[in-house]
JSON list of C-alpha atoms and ligand atoms in Angstrom, two decimals:
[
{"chain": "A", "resi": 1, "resn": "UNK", "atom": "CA", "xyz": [37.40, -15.75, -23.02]},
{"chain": "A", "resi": 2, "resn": "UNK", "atom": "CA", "xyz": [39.32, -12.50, -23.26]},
{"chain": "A", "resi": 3, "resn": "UNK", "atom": "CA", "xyz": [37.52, -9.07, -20.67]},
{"chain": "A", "resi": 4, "resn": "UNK", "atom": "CA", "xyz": [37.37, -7.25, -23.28]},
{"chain": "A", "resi": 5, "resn": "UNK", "atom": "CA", "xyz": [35.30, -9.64, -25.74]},
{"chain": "A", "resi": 6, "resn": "UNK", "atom": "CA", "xyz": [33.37, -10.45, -22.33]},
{"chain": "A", "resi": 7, "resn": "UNK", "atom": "CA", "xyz": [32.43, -7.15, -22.04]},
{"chain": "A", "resi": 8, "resn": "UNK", "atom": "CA", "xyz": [31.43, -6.66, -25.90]},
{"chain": "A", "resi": 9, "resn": "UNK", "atom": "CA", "xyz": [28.76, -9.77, -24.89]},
{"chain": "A", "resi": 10, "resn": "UNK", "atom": "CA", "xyz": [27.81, -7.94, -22.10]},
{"chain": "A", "resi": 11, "resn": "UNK", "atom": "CA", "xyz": [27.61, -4.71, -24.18]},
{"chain": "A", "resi": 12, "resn": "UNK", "atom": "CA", "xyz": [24.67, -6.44, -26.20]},
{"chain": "A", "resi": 13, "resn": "UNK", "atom": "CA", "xyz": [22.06, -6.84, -23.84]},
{"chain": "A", "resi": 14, "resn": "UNK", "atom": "CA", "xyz": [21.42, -3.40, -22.78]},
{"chain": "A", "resi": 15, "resn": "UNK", "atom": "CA", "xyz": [18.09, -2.25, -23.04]},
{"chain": "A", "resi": 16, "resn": "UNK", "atom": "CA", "xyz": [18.52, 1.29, -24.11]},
{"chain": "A", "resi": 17, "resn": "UNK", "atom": "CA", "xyz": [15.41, 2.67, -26.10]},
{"chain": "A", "resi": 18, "resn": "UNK", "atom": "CA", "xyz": [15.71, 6.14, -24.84]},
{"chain": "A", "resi": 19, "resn": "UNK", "atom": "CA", "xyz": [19.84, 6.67, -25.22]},
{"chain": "A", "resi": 20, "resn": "UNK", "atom": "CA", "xyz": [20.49, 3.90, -27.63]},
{"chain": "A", "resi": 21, "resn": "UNK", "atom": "CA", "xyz": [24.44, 4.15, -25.94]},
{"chain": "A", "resi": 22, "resn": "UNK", "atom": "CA", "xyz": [24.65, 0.94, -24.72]},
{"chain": "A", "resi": 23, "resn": "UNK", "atom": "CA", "xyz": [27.30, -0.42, -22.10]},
{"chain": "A", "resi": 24, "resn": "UNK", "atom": "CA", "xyz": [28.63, -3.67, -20.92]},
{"chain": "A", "resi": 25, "resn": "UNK", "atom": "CA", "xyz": [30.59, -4.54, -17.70]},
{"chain": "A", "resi": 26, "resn": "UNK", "atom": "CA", "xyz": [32.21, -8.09, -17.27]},
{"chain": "A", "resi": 27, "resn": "UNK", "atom": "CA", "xyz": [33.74, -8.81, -13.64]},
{"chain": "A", "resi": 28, "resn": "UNK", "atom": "CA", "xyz": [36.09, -11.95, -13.73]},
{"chain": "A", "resi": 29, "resn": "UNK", "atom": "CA", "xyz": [36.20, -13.96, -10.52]},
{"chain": "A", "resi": 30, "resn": "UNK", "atom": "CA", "xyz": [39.26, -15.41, -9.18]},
{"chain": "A", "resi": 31, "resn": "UNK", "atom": "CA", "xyz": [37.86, -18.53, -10.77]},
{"chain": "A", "resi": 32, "resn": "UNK", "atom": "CA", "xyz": [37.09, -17.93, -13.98]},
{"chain": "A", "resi": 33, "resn": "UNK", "atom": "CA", "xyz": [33.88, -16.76, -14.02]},
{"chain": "A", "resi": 34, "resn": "UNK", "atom": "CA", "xyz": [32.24, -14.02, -15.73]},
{"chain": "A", "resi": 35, "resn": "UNK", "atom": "CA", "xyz": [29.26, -12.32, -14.40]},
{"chain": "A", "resi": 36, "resn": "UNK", "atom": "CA", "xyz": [28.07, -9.71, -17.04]},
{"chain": "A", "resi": 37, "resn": "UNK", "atom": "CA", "xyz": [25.71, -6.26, -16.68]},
{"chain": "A", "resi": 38, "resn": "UNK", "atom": "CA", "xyz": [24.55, -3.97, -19.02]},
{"chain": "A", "resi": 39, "resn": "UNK", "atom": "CA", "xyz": [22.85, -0.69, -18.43]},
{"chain": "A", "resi": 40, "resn": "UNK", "atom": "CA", "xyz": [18.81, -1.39, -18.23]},
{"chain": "A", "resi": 41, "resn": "UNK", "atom": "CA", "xyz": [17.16, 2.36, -18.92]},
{"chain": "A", "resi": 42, "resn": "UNK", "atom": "CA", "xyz": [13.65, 3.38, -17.97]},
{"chain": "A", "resi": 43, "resn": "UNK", "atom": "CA", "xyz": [10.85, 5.88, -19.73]},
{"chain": "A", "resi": 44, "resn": "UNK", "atom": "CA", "xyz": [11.71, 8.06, -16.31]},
{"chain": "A", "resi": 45, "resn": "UNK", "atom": "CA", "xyz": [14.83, 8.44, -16.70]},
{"chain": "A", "resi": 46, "resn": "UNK", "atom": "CA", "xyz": [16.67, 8.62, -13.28]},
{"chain": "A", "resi": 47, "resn": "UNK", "atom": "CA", "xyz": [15.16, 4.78, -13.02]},
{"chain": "A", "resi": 48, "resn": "UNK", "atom": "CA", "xyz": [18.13, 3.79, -15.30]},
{"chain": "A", "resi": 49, "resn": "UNK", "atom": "CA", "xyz": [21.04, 1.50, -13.99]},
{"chain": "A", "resi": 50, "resn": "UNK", "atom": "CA", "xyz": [24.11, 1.23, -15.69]},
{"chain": "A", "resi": 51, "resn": "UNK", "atom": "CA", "xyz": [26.31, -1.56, -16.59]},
{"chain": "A", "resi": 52, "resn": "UNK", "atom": "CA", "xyz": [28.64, -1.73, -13.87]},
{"chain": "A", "resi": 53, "resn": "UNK", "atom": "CA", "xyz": [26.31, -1.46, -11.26]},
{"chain": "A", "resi": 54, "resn": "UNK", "atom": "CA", "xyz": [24.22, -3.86, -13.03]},
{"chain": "A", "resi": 55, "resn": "UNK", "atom": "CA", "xyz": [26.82, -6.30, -13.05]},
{"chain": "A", "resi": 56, "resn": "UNK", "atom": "CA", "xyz": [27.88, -5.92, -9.11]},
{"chain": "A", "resi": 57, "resn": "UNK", "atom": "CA", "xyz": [24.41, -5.94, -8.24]},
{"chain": "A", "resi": 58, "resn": "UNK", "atom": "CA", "xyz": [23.98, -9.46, -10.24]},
{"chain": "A", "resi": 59, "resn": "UNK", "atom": "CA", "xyz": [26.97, -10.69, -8.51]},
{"chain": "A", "resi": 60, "resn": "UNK", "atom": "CA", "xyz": [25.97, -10.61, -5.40]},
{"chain": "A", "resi": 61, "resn": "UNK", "atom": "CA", "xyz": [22.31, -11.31, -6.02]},
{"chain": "A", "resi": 62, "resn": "UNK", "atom": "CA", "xyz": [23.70, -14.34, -7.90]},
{"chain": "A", "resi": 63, "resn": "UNK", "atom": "CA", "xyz": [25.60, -15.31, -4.35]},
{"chain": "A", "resi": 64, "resn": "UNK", "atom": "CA", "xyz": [29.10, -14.66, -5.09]},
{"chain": "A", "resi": 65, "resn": "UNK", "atom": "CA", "xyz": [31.35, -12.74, -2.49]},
{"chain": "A", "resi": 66, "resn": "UNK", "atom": "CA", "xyz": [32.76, -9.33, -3.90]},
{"chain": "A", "resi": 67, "resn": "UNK", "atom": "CA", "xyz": [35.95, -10.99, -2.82]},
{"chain": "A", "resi": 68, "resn": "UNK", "atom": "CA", "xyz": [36.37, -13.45, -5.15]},
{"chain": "A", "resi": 69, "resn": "UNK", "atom": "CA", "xyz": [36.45, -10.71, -7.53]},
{"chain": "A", "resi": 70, "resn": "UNK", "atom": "CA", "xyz": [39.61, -10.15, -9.53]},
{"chain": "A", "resi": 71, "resn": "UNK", "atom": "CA", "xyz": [38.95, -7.18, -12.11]},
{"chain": "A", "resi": 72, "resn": "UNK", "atom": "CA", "xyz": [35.58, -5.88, -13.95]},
{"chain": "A", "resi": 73, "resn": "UNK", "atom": "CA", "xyz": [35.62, -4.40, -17.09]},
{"chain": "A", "resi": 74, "resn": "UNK", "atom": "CA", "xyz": [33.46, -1.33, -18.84]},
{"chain": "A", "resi": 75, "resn": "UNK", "atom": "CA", "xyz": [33.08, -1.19, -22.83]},
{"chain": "A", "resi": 76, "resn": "UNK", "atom": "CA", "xyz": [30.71, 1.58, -24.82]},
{"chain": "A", "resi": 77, "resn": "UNK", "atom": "CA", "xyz": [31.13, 2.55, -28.58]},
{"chain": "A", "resi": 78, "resn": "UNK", "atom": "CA", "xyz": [32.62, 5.83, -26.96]},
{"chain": "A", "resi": 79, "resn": "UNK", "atom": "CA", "xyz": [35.49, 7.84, -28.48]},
{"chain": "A", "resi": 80, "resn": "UNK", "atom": "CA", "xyz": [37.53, 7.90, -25.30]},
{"chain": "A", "resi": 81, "resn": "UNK", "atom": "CA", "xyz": [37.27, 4.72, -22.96]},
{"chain": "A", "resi": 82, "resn": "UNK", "atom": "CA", "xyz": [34.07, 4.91, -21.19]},
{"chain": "A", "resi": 83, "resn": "UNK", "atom": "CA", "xyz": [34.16, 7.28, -18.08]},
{"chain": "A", "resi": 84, "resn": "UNK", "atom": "CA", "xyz": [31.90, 5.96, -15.61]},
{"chain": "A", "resi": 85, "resn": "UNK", "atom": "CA", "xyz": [29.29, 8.51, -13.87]},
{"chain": "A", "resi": 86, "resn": "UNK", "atom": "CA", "xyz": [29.85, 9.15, -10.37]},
{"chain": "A", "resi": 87, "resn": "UNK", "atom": "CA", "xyz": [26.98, 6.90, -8.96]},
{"chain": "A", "resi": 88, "resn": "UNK", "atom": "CA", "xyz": [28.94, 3.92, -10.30]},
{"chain": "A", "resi": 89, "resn": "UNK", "atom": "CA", "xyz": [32.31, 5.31, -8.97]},
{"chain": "A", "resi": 90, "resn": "UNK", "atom": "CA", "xyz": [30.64, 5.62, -5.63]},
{"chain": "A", "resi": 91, "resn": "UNK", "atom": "CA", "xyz": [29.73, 2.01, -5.63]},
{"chain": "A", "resi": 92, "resn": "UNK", "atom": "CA", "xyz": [32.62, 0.18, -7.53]},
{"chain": "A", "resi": 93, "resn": "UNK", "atom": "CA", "xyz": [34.55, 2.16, -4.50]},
{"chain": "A", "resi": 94, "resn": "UNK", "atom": "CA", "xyz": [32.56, 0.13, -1.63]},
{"chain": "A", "resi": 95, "resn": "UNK", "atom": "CA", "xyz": [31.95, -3.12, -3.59]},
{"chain": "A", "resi": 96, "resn": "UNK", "atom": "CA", "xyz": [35.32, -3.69, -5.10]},
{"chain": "A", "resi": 97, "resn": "UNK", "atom": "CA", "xyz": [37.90, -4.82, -3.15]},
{"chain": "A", "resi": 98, "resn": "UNK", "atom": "CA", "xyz": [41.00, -2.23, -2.96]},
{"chain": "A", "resi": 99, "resn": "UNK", "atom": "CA", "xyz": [43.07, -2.13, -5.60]},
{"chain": "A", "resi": 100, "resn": "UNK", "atom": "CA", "xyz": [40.85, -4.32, -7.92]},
{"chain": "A", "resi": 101, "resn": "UNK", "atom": "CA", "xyz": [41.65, -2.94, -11.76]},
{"chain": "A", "resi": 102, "resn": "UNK", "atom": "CA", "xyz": [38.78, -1.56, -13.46]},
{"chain": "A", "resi": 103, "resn": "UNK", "atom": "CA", "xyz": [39.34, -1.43, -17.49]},
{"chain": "A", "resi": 104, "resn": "UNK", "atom": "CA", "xyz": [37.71, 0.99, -19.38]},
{"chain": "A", "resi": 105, "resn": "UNK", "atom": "CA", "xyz": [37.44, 0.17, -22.86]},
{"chain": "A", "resi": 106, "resn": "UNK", "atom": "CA", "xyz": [35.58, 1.27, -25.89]},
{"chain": "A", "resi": 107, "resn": "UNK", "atom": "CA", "xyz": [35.21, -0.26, -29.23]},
{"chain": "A", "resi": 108, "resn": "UNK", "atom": "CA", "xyz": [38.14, 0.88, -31.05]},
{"chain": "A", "resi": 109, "resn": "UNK", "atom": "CA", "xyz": [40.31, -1.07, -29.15]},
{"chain": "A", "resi": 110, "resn": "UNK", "atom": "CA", "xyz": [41.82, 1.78, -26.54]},
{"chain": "A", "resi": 111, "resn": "UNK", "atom": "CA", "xyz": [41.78, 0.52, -23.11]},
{"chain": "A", "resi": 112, "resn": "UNK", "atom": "CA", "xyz": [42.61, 2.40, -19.86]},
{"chain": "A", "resi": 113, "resn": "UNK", "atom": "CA", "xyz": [43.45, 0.59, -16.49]},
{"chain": "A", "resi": 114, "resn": "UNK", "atom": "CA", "xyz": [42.16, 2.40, -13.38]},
{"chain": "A", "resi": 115, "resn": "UNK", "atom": "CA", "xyz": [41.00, 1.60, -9.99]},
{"chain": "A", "resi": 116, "resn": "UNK", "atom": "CA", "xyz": [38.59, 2.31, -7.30]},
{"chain": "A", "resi": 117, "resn": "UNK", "atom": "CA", "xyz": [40.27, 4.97, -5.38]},
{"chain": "A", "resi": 118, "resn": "UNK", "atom": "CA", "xyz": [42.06, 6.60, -8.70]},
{"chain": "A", "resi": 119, "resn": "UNK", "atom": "CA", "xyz": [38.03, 6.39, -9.88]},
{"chain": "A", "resi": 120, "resn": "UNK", "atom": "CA", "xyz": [36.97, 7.96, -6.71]},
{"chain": "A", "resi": 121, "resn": "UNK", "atom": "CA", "xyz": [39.57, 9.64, -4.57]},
{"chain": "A", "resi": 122, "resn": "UNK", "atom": "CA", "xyz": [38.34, 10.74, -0.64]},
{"chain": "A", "resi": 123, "resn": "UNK", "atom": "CA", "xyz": [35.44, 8.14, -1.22]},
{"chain": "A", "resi": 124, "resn": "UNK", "atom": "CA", "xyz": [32.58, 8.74, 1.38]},
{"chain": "A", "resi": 125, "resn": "UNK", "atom": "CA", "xyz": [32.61, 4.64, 2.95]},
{"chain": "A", "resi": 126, "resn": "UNK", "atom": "CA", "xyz": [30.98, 4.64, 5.99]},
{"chain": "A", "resi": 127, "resn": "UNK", "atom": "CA", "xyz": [32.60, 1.71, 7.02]},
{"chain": "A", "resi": 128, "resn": "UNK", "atom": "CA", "xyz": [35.65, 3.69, 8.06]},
{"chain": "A", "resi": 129, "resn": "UNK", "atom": "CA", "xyz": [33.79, 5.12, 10.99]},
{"chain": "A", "resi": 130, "resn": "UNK", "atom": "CA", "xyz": [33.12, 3.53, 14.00]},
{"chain": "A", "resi": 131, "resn": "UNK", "atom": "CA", "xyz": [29.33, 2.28, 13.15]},
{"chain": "A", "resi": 132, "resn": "UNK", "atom": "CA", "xyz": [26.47, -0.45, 14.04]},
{"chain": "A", "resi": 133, "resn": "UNK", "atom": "CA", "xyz": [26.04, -1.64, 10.53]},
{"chain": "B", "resi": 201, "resn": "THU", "atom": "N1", "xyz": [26.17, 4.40, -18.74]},
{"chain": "B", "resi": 201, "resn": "THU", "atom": "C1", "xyz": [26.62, 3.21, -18.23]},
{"chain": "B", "resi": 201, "resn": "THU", "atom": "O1", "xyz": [25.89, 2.21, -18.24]},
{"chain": "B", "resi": 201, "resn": "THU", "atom": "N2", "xyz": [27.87, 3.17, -17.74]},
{"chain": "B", "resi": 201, "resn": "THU", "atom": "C2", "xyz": [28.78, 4.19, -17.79]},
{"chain": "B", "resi": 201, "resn": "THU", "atom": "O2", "xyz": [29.91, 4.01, -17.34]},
{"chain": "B", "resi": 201, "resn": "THU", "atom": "C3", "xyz": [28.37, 5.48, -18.35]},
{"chain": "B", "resi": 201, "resn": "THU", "atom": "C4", "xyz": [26.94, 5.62, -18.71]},
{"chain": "B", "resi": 201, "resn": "THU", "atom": "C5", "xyz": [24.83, 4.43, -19.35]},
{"chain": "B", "resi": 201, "resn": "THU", "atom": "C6", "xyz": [23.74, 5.16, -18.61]},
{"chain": "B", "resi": 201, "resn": "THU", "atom": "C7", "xyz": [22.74, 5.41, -19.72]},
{"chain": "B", "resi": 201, "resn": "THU", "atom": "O3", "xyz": [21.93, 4.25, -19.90]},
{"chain": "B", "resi": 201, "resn": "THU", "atom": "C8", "xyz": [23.60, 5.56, -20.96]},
{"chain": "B", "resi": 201, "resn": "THU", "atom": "O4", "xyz": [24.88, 5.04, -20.62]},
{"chain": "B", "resi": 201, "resn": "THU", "atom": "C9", "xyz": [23.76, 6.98, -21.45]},
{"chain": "B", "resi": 201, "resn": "THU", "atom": "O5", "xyz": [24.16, 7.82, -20.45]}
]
């Protein structure tokens, strides 16, 4: 199946009573495989998760290793390709592998190809530093 239709399937699960703007992320594995999110809202509102987060977070709760990953893709009836908010560009940073391409897409057909540190340039990863964890 092609991202961007993945993404459109992901796209129509969102539970989004409050907003009714609902997203879909698709990341494709090296394999094949498609493991899908959609942003999951909440009647107080900062509870919310969105899509791409949701679909990292099912990825690895599902077992896989972030480094099988080979691209993830975003998709929202937006004018421009969907920007993700900074809490996802924080964690698409530290989950993604470097240099994995992130599509943005909405559902006129534009697509933009970004990545990771384009998304989030000077990223705060502690991993850099010389830590226990
Ligand atoms: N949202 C996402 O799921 N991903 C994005 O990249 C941008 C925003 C969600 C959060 C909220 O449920 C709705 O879109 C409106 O902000």
């Amino acid at each position: 199946m092609d991202h961007i239709e993945a993404a459109k399937q992901a796209r129509l699960k969102a539970y989004v009573p409050y907003s009714k703007f609902k997203v879909g992320a698709a990341i494709l594995l090296k394999d094949g495989t498609y493991v899908h999110g959609a942003n999951i809202e909440n009647a107080s509102y900062p509870l919310s998760n969105c899509a791409e987060r949701s679909a990292l977070f099912s990825l690895i709760s599902q077992g896989y290793d972030v480094k099988d990953i080979k691209q993830i893709t975003i998709i929202a009836d937006s004018e421009q390709p969907i920007s993700p908010c900074g809490a996802c560009r924080q964690v698409m940073h530290e989950l993604l592998p470097k240099g994995t391409p992130i599509f943005l897409a909405n559902l006129h057909g534009d697509v933009k190809e970004t990545n990771p540190d384009e998304l989030l340039p000077y990223a705060f990863d502690h991993f850099d530093e010389d830590t226990d964890a």
